Amino acid sequence: MEEEDKPLGVIGYALAPKKQNSFIRKSLLSLAKSRGIELVRVDSAKPLADQGPFDCVLHKLYGEDWKRQLQDFHARFPRAAILDAPDAIERLHNRISMLQVVSELKIDDRVESFGIPKQIVIYDKATLLDPQAWDSLKFPVIAKPLVADGSAKSHKMALVFTRDALNKLKPPIVLQEFVNHGGVIFKVYVVGDHVRCVKRKSLPDVSEEDKSVVSEDLMSFSQVSNMAPHDAVNRYYELMHLDDTEMPPYAFVVDIARGLRRALRLNLFNFDVIRDARFGNRYLIIDINYFPGYAKMPGYEAVLTQFFCDVIFNKQEKQEQQQQQESQQQQESENGKINDESL
Ligand SMILES: Nc1ncnc2c1ncn2[C@@H]1O[C@H](COP(=O)(O)OP(=O)(O)OP(=O)(O)O)[C@@H](O)[C@H]1O
Ligand SMILES: O=P(O)(O)O[C@H]1[C@H](OP(=O)(O)O)[C@@H](OP(=O)(O)O)[C@@H](O)[C@@H](O)[C@@H]1OP(=O)(O)O
Ligand SMILES: [Mg+2]
Ligand SMILES: [Mg+2]
């Protein structure tokens, strides 16, 4: 290969087929290439450490085998970046530990406040049927699978209107108070330093009247914000809510995103925020996802390419600093030796 053809950095990506299809577009590959970054698919059936060499591995795969592959790769190439660390990602695979981090955040000097909805975790059927366990919760509640591992099952939720309906649920689950928020959710996409907030449709508000007239005491749903655009309900949202809904202040969203990024030690994630309809400036974080659907973000190619360049550049800078330090230390010890000998 000619020296001038040599990429500045090579990024190996290990993604499930669906993610690969949506994320790895020609437009991303060619923009990255124009900045000297080559994206290479990792074959997850072969040892990762035998592939490459990579300056960075980008991944969203699950399981112990994959974790071991990353460990082996790190042992062999300690200077390569792994985005992100598997133990940091795992924190998002449980809907309790996922949101615990929100309570660790501190943001000063803002009129807006933030938190999470009231929620409890139920591990078994006996506790589910014990009124003491959920006595403090106000209905309706959303029942969410405790595990959020990306499986279709982990996205299956239910809006539960009555206590009697709880016996239809299968623990382990999280019961989270449903909070009216005007039928619009804010999705905040984080890519390293970059933060982008978009509006999406959400579940409609539930009025006091609705609560008394609902025909079903439990309503199941899955991935509301990704519903097909031809759906009639969907059109209703686009017309009625999305356009008129005011965005949260950008600086506030950025403060939360930066705080979460630091606390979670993650670079690639998004979080869902709703504005509590009872107060104009109270925001609730309800979900955090690792490596979400970035391709839905207009201009995602430029954002991701810049991020790849930053990762490679930071890595090179660190390496140069380390080399400088090493040669300085060597120089000092050699000088020391000369001085010793000349004594
Ligand atoms: N506490 C809540 N109050 C009101 N609506 C909620 C609440 N929790 C969830 N929702 C609604 O349910 C949807 C799904 O919930 P959540 O985001 O937790 O699930 P998910 O399957 O992890 O979503 P994603 O596809 O973003 O990973 C939200 O987008 C929102 O519309
Ligand atoms: O379906 P898309 O690619 O757009 O991305 C979705 C992503 O699915 P994928 O990673 O399997 O592709 C989901 O991840 P898992 O929880 O299932 O792991 C979750 O992060 C959603 O929030 C993403 O939608 P977004 O929040 O961005 O709208
Ligand atoms: Mg969500
Ligand atoms: Mg989620």
Coordinates of C-alpha atoms and ligand atoms in Angstrom, one line a residue:
M1 CA 0.0 0.0 0.0
E2 CA 1.3 3.5 -0.9
E3 CA 2.0 5.6 2.2
E4 CA -0.5 8.2 1.1
D5 CA -3.3 5.5 0.9
K6 CA -2.7 4.4 4.5
P7 CA -5.7 5.4 6.7
L8 CA -5.2 7.6 9.7
G9 CA -7.1 5.1 11.7
V10 CA -8.9 1.7 11.3
I11 CA -12.2 1.1 13.2
G12 CA -13.5 -2.4 13.6
Y13 CA -17.2 -2.6 14.0
A14 CA -19.0 -5.6 15.6
L15 CA -22.8 -5.2 15.3
A16 CA -25.9 -7.3 15.0
P17 CA -27.1 -7.6 11.4
K18 CA -30.1 -5.2 12.0
K19 CA -27.8 -2.6 13.5
Q20 CA -25.2 -3.0 10.8
N21 CA -27.8 -2.5 8.1
S22 CA -29.1 0.7 9.6
F23 CA -25.8 2.2 10.8
I24 CA -23.2 1.2 8.3
R25 CA -24.4 3.2 5.2
K26 CA -22.3 4.0 2.2
S27 CA -22.6 7.7 3.1
L28 CA -21.0 7.0 6.5
L29 CA -18.2 4.9 5.0
S30 CA -17.3 7.4 2.3
L31 CA -17.4 10.4 4.6
A32 CA -15.2 8.6 7.2
K33 CA -12.8 7.6 4.4
S34 CA -12.5 11.1 3.2
R35 CA -11.2 12.0 6.7
G36 CA -8.8 9.1 6.7
I37 CA -10.9 6.6 8.7
E38 CA -11.5 3.1 7.5
L39 CA -14.4 1.1 8.9
V40 CA -13.9 -2.6 8.8
R41 CA -16.5 -5.3 9.7
V42 CA -15.5 -7.7 12.5
D43 CA -16.4 -11.3 11.9
S44 CA -17.8 -12.3 15.3
A45 CA -17.4 -16.0 14.5
K46 CA -13.6 -15.6 14.5
P47 CA -11.3 -14.5 17.3
L48 CA -11.3 -10.7 17.4
A49 CA -7.7 -10.5 18.4
D50 CA -6.7 -12.3 15.2
Q51 CA -8.5 -9.6 13.1
G52 CA -7.4 -6.1 12.4
P53 CA -5.2 -4.5 13.5
F54 CA -7.7 -1.9 14.8
D55 CA -7.2 1.4 16.5
C56 CA -10.6 1.2 17.9
V57 CA -13.4 -1.4 18.2
L58 CA -17.0 -0.2 18.0
H59 CA -19.4 -2.8 19.3
K60 CA -23.0 -3.7 20.3
L61 CA -23.0 -7.5 20.9
Y62 CA -24.0 -9.3 24.0
G63 CA -22.8 -12.4 25.9
E64 CA -19.9 -13.8 27.8
D65 CA -18.1 -15.1 24.7
W66 CA -18.0 -11.6 23.2
K67 CA -16.8 -10.1 26.5
R68 CA -14.0 -12.7 26.6
Q69 CA -13.1 -11.8 23.0
L70 CA -12.8 -8.1 24.0
Q71 CA -10.6 -9.0 27.0
D72 CA -8.3 -11.1 24.8
F73 CA -8.2 -8.3 22.2
H74 CA -7.4 -5.7 25.0
A75 CA -4.6 -8.0 26.4
R76 CA -3.0 -8.2 22.9
F77 CA -3.6 -4.5 21.9
P78 CA -3.7 -2.5 25.1
R79 CA -3.5 0.8 23.2
A80 CA -6.6 0.2 21.0
A81 CA -9.8 1.9 22.2
I82 CA -12.9 -0.3 22.9
L83 CA -16.1 1.6 22.6
D84 CA -17.5 1.2 25.1
A85 CA -16.3 -0.8 28.0
P86 CA -18.6 -3.9 28.4
D87 CA -19.1 -3.5 32.2
A88 CA -20.2 0.1 31.6
I89 CA -22.7 -1.0 29.0
E90 CA -24.0 -3.8 31.3
R91 CA -25.3 -1.2 33.7
L92 CA -27.9 -0.3 31.1
H93 CA -29.1 -3.9 30.9
N94 CA -31.1 -3.6 34.1
R95 CA -33.8 -0.9 34.3
I96 CA -33.0 -0.2 38.0
S97 CA -29.2 0.2 37.8
M98 CA -29.8 2.1 34.5
L99 CA -31.6 4.9 36.2
Q100 CA -29.8 4.9 39.6
V101 CA -27.1 7.0 38.0
V102 CA -29.6 9.8 37.5
S103 CA -29.8 10.4 41.3
E104 CA -26.0 10.8 41.4
L105 CA -26.1 13.7 39.0
K106 CA -25.9 17.3 40.3
I107 CA -26.7 20.3 38.1
D108 CA -26.6 23.7 39.6
D109 CA -28.1 27.1 38.6
R110 CA -31.0 26.0 36.6
V111 CA -34.7 26.6 36.9
E112 CA -35.5 23.2 35.5
S113 CA -35.3 20.2 37.7
F114 CA -35.0 16.5 36.8
G115 CA -35.3 13.0 38.2
I116 CA -36.9 9.7 37.5
P117 CA -40.5 8.5 37.9
K118 CA -41.3 6.7 41.1
Q119 CA -40.6 3.0 40.6
I120 CA -40.3 -0.3 42.4
V121 CA -38.8 -3.6 41.3
I122 CA -40.7 -6.9 41.7
Y123 CA -38.8 -10.1 41.5
D124 CA -41.5 -12.8 42.0
K125 CA -45.2 -13.4 41.7
A126 CA -45.8 -13.5 45.5
T127 CA -44.5 -10.0 45.9
L128 CA -46.5 -8.8 42.9
L129 CA -49.6 -10.0 44.7
D130 CA -48.6 -8.4 48.0
P131 CA -50.4 -5.0 48.3
Q132 CA -47.7 -3.7 50.7
A133 CA -45.1 -4.0 47.9
W134 CA -46.8 -1.5 45.6
D135 CA -49.0 0.4 48.1
S136 CA -47.0 3.6 47.6
L137 CA -47.5 3.7 43.8
K138 CA -50.2 5.7 42.0
F139 CA -52.0 4.0 39.1
P140 CA -51.7 3.8 36.2
V141 CA -48.2 2.3 36.2
I142 CA -46.1 1.0 33.4
A143 CA -44.8 -2.5 33.8
K144 CA -41.4 -2.9 32.2
P145 CA -39.2 -6.0 32.0
L146 CA -36.4 -5.6 34.5
V147 CA -33.9 -6.8 31.9
A148 CA -33.2 -4.4 29.0
D149 CA -30.9 -6.5 26.9
G150 CA -32.1 -5.5 23.5
S151 CA -34.3 -8.6 23.0
A152 CA -37.8 -8.1 21.7
K153 CA -39.0 -9.3 25.0
S154 CA -37.2 -6.6 26.9
H155 CA -39.2 -3.9 25.0
K156 CA -42.6 -5.5 25.8
M157 CA -44.4 -3.2 28.2
A158 CA -47.9 -2.8 29.7
L159 CA -49.8 0.2 30.9
V160 CA -51.6 -1.1 33.9
F161 CA -54.7 0.8 35.2
T162 CA -55.8 -1.3 38.1
R163 CA -54.3 -3.3 41.0
D164 CA -56.2 -6.3 39.9
A165 CA -54.5 -6.4 36.6
L166 CA -51.1 -6.9 38.2
N167 CA -51.6 -10.6 38.4
K168 CA -51.4 -10.7 34.5
L169 CA -47.7 -9.7 34.7
K170 CA -44.7 -11.8 34.7
P171 CA -41.8 -10.8 37.1
P172 CA -39.1 -9.8 37.2
I173 CA -40.5 -6.4 36.3
V174 CA -40.2 -2.7 37.2
L175 CA -43.5 -0.9 38.0
Q176 CA -43.0 2.7 37.2
E177 CA -45.6 5.4 37.7
F178 CA -47.1 6.6 34.4
V179 CA -46.6 10.4 34.2
N180 CA -48.7 12.6 31.8
H181 CA -46.3 14.4 29.5
G182 CA -48.4 15.6 26.5
G183 CA -47.7 12.6 24.3
V184 CA -44.3 13.7 23.2
I185 CA -40.9 12.3 24.3
F186 CA -37.5 13.9 23.9
K187 CA -34.7 11.6 22.8
V188 CA -31.3 12.9 23.5
Y189 CA -28.5 11.3 21.4
V190 CA -25.0 11.4 22.8
V191 CA -21.9 10.8 20.6
G192 CA -18.9 11.6 22.8
D193 CA -19.1 15.4 23.2
H194 CA -21.9 15.8 20.8
V195 CA -25.5 16.1 22.0
R196 CA -28.6 16.2 19.9
C197 CA -32.2 16.3 21.1
V198 CA -35.2 15.2 19.0
K199 CA -38.9 14.9 19.5
R200 CA -40.7 11.6 19.1
K201 CA -44.3 10.4 19.7
S202 CA -45.0 8.8 23.0
L203 CA -48.0 7.4 24.9
P204 CA -50.9 9.8 25.1
D205 CA -51.9 11.4 28.5
V206 CA -54.4 9.5 30.7
S207 CA -57.1 11.8 32.1
E208 CA -59.0 11.1 35.4
E209 CA -62.0 10.3 33.2
D210 CA -60.0 7.8 31.0
K211 CA -59.1 6.0 34.2
S212 CA -62.7 5.3 35.1
V213 CA -63.9 4.4 31.5
V214 CA -61.1 2.3 30.1
S215 CA -62.5 -1.0 28.9
E216 CA -59.2 -2.9 29.5
D217 CA -57.4 -2.8 32.8
L218 CA -54.1 -3.5 31.0
M219 CA -52.8 -2.3 27.7
S220 CA -49.7 -3.9 26.1
F221 CA -47.3 -2.0 23.8
S222 CA -43.8 -2.1 22.4
Q223 CA -41.4 0.6 21.1
V224 CA -44.0 3.3 20.7
S225 CA -41.4 5.8 19.4
N226 CA -40.5 3.5 16.5
M227 CA -44.1 2.8 15.4
A228 CA -44.6 2.6 11.6
P229 CA -45.3 6.0 10.1
H230 CA -48.5 4.9 8.2
D231 CA -50.3 4.1 11.4
A232 CA -53.3 6.4 11.9
V233 CA -52.5 7.0 15.6
N234 CA -49.0 8.0 14.5
R235 CA -50.4 10.6 12.1
Y236 CA -52.5 12.0 14.9
Y237 CA -49.3 12.5 16.9
E238 CA -47.5 14.2 14.1
L239 CA -50.4 16.6 13.5
M240 CA -51.4 17.2 17.1
H241 CA -48.3 17.2 19.2
L242 CA -44.9 17.0 17.7
D243 CA -44.8 20.3 15.9
D244 CA -46.2 22.5 18.7
T245 CA -44.2 20.9 21.5
E246 CA -41.5 23.1 22.9
M247 CA -38.1 21.5 23.2
P248 CA -36.4 21.5 26.6
P249 CA -33.6 24.1 26.9
Y250 CA -30.6 22.8 25.0
A251 CA -28.1 23.9 27.7
F252 CA -30.1 21.9 30.3
V253 CA -30.1 18.8 28.1
V254 CA -26.4 19.1 27.5
D255 CA -25.7 19.4 31.2
I256 CA -27.6 16.2 31.8
A257 CA -26.0 14.4 28.9
R258 CA -22.4 15.4 30.0
G259 CA -23.2 14.3 33.6
L260 CA -24.6 11.0 32.4
R261 CA -21.6 10.4 30.1
R262 CA -19.2 11.0 32.9
A263 CA -21.1 8.9 35.5
L264 CA -21.8 6.0 33.1
R265 CA -18.4 6.1 31.4
L266 CA -20.1 5.8 28.1
N267 CA -19.6 7.6 24.8
L268 CA -22.4 6.2 22.7
F269 CA -25.9 6.2 24.1
N270 CA -29.3 8.0 24.1
F271 CA -31.8 8.8 26.9
D272 CA -35.5 9.4 26.9
V273 CA -36.9 12.4 28.7
I274 CA -40.5 13.4 29.4
R275 CA -41.7 16.8 30.7
D276 CA -44.0 16.2 33.6
A277 CA -47.3 17.9 32.6
R278 CA -48.1 18.9 36.2
F279 CA -45.1 21.2 36.2
G280 CA -43.7 23.2 33.3
N281 CA -40.1 22.7 34.1
R282 CA -39.7 19.2 35.7
Y283 CA -38.1 16.6 33.5
L284 CA -38.0 12.8 34.0
I285 CA -35.5 10.4 32.5
I286 CA -37.2 7.1 31.8
D287 CA -34.8 5.1 29.7
I288 CA -31.2 5.0 28.6
N289 CA -30.0 2.9 25.6
Y290 CA -26.6 1.9 24.5
F291 CA -25.7 2.6 20.8
P292 CA -29.2 3.6 19.7
G293 CA -30.5 4.2 16.2
Y294 CA -28.1 7.0 15.3
A295 CA -29.0 6.8 11.6
K296 CA -32.3 8.3 12.4
M297 CA -30.4 11.5 13.4
P298 CA -30.2 13.8 10.3
G299 CA -26.5 14.2 9.4
Y300 CA -25.4 11.4 11.7
E301 CA -22.5 10.6 9.3
A302 CA -20.7 13.9 10.1
V303 CA -21.3 13.6 13.8
L304 CA -20.0 10.0 13.9
T305 CA -17.0 10.7 11.6
Q306 CA -16.0 13.7 13.8
F307 CA -16.2 11.4 16.8
F308 CA -14.1 8.7 15.2
C309 CA -11.4 11.3 14.3
D310 CA -11.5 12.6 17.9
V311 CA -11.0 9.0 19.2
I312 CA -8.1 8.3 16.9
F313 CA -6.5 11.7 17.4
N314 CA -6.8 11.5 21.2
K315 CA -5.3 8.0 21.0
Q316 CA -2.4 9.2 18.9
E317 CA -1.8 12.2 21.2
K318 CA -1.8 9.9 24.3
Q319 CA 0.7 7.6 22.5
E320 CA 3.0 10.5 21.6
Q321 CA 2.8 11.8 25.2
Q322 CA 3.6 8.3 26.5
Q323 CA 6.5 7.9 24.1
Q324 CA 7.9 11.3 25.1
Q325 CA 7.6 10.4 28.8
E326 CA 9.3 7.1 28.2
S327 CA 12.2 8.6 26.3
Q328 CA 12.6 11.3 28.9
Q329 CA 12.7 8.7 31.6
Q330 CA 15.3 6.7 29.7
Q331 CA 17.3 9.9 29.1
E332 CA 17.2 10.7 32.8
S333 CA 18.2 7.2 33.9
E334 CA 21.1 7.2 31.3
N335 CA 22.2 10.6 32.6
G336 CA 22.0 9.2 36.2
K337 CA 24.2 6.3 35.1
I338 CA 26.8 8.6 33.5
N339 CA 26.9 10.7 36.7
D340 CA 27.2 7.5 38.9
E341 CA 30.1 6.3 36.7
S342 CA 31.9 9.6 36.8
L343 CA 31.8 9.7 40.6
Ligands
LIG1 N1 -43.0 6.6 33.4 C1 -43.6 6.8 32.2 N2 -44.6 7.7 32.0 C2 -45.1 7.9 30.8 N3 -44.8 7.3 29.7 C3 -43.8 6.4 29.8 C4 -43.1 6.1 31.0 N4 -42.2 5.1 30.8 C5 -42.3 4.8 29.5 N5 -43.2 5.6 28.9 C6 -43.6 5.5 27.5 O1 -43.3 4.1 27.1 C7 -42.3 4.1 26.0 C8 -41.4 2.9 26.2 O2 -40.7 3.0 27.5 P1 -39.2 2.8 27.5 O3 -38.5 3.9 26.8 O4 -38.8 2.6 29.0 O5 -39.0 1.4 26.7 P2 -37.9 0.8 25.8 O6 -38.4 -0.4 25.2 O7 -36.6 0.7 26.6 O8 -37.7 2.0 24.7 P3 -36.5 2.1 23.6 O9 -37.1 1.6 22.3 O10 -36.2 3.6 23.6 O11 -35.3 1.3 24.1 C9 -41.6 5.5 26.1 O12 -41.1 5.9 24.9 C10 -42.8 6.4 26.5 O13 -43.6 6.6 25.4
LIG2 O1 -33.9 0.3 16.0 P1 -32.9 1.3 15.9 O2 -31.6 0.9 15.2 O3 -33.3 2.6 15.4 O4 -32.4 1.6 17.4 C1 -33.0 1.2 18.6 C2 -32.2 0.2 19.2 O5 -32.2 -1.0 18.4 P2 -31.0 -1.8 17.8 O6 -29.7 -1.4 18.6 O7 -31.3 -3.2 18.1 O8 -30.9 -1.5 16.4 C3 -32.7 -0.2 20.6 O9 -31.6 -1.0 21.1 P3 -31.9 -2.2 22.0 O10 -32.5 -1.7 23.3 O11 -32.9 -3.1 21.3 O12 -30.6 -2.8 22.2 C4 -32.9 1.0 21.5 O13 -31.6 1.6 21.7 C5 -33.8 2.0 20.8 O14 -33.9 3.1 21.7 C6 -33.2 2.4 19.5 O15 -34.1 3.3 18.9 P4 -34.0 4.9 19.1 O16 -34.1 5.1 20.6 O17 -32.7 5.4 18.6 O18 -35.2 5.4 18.4
MG3 MG -37.1 4.3 25.4
MG4 MG -34.7 1.3 26.1

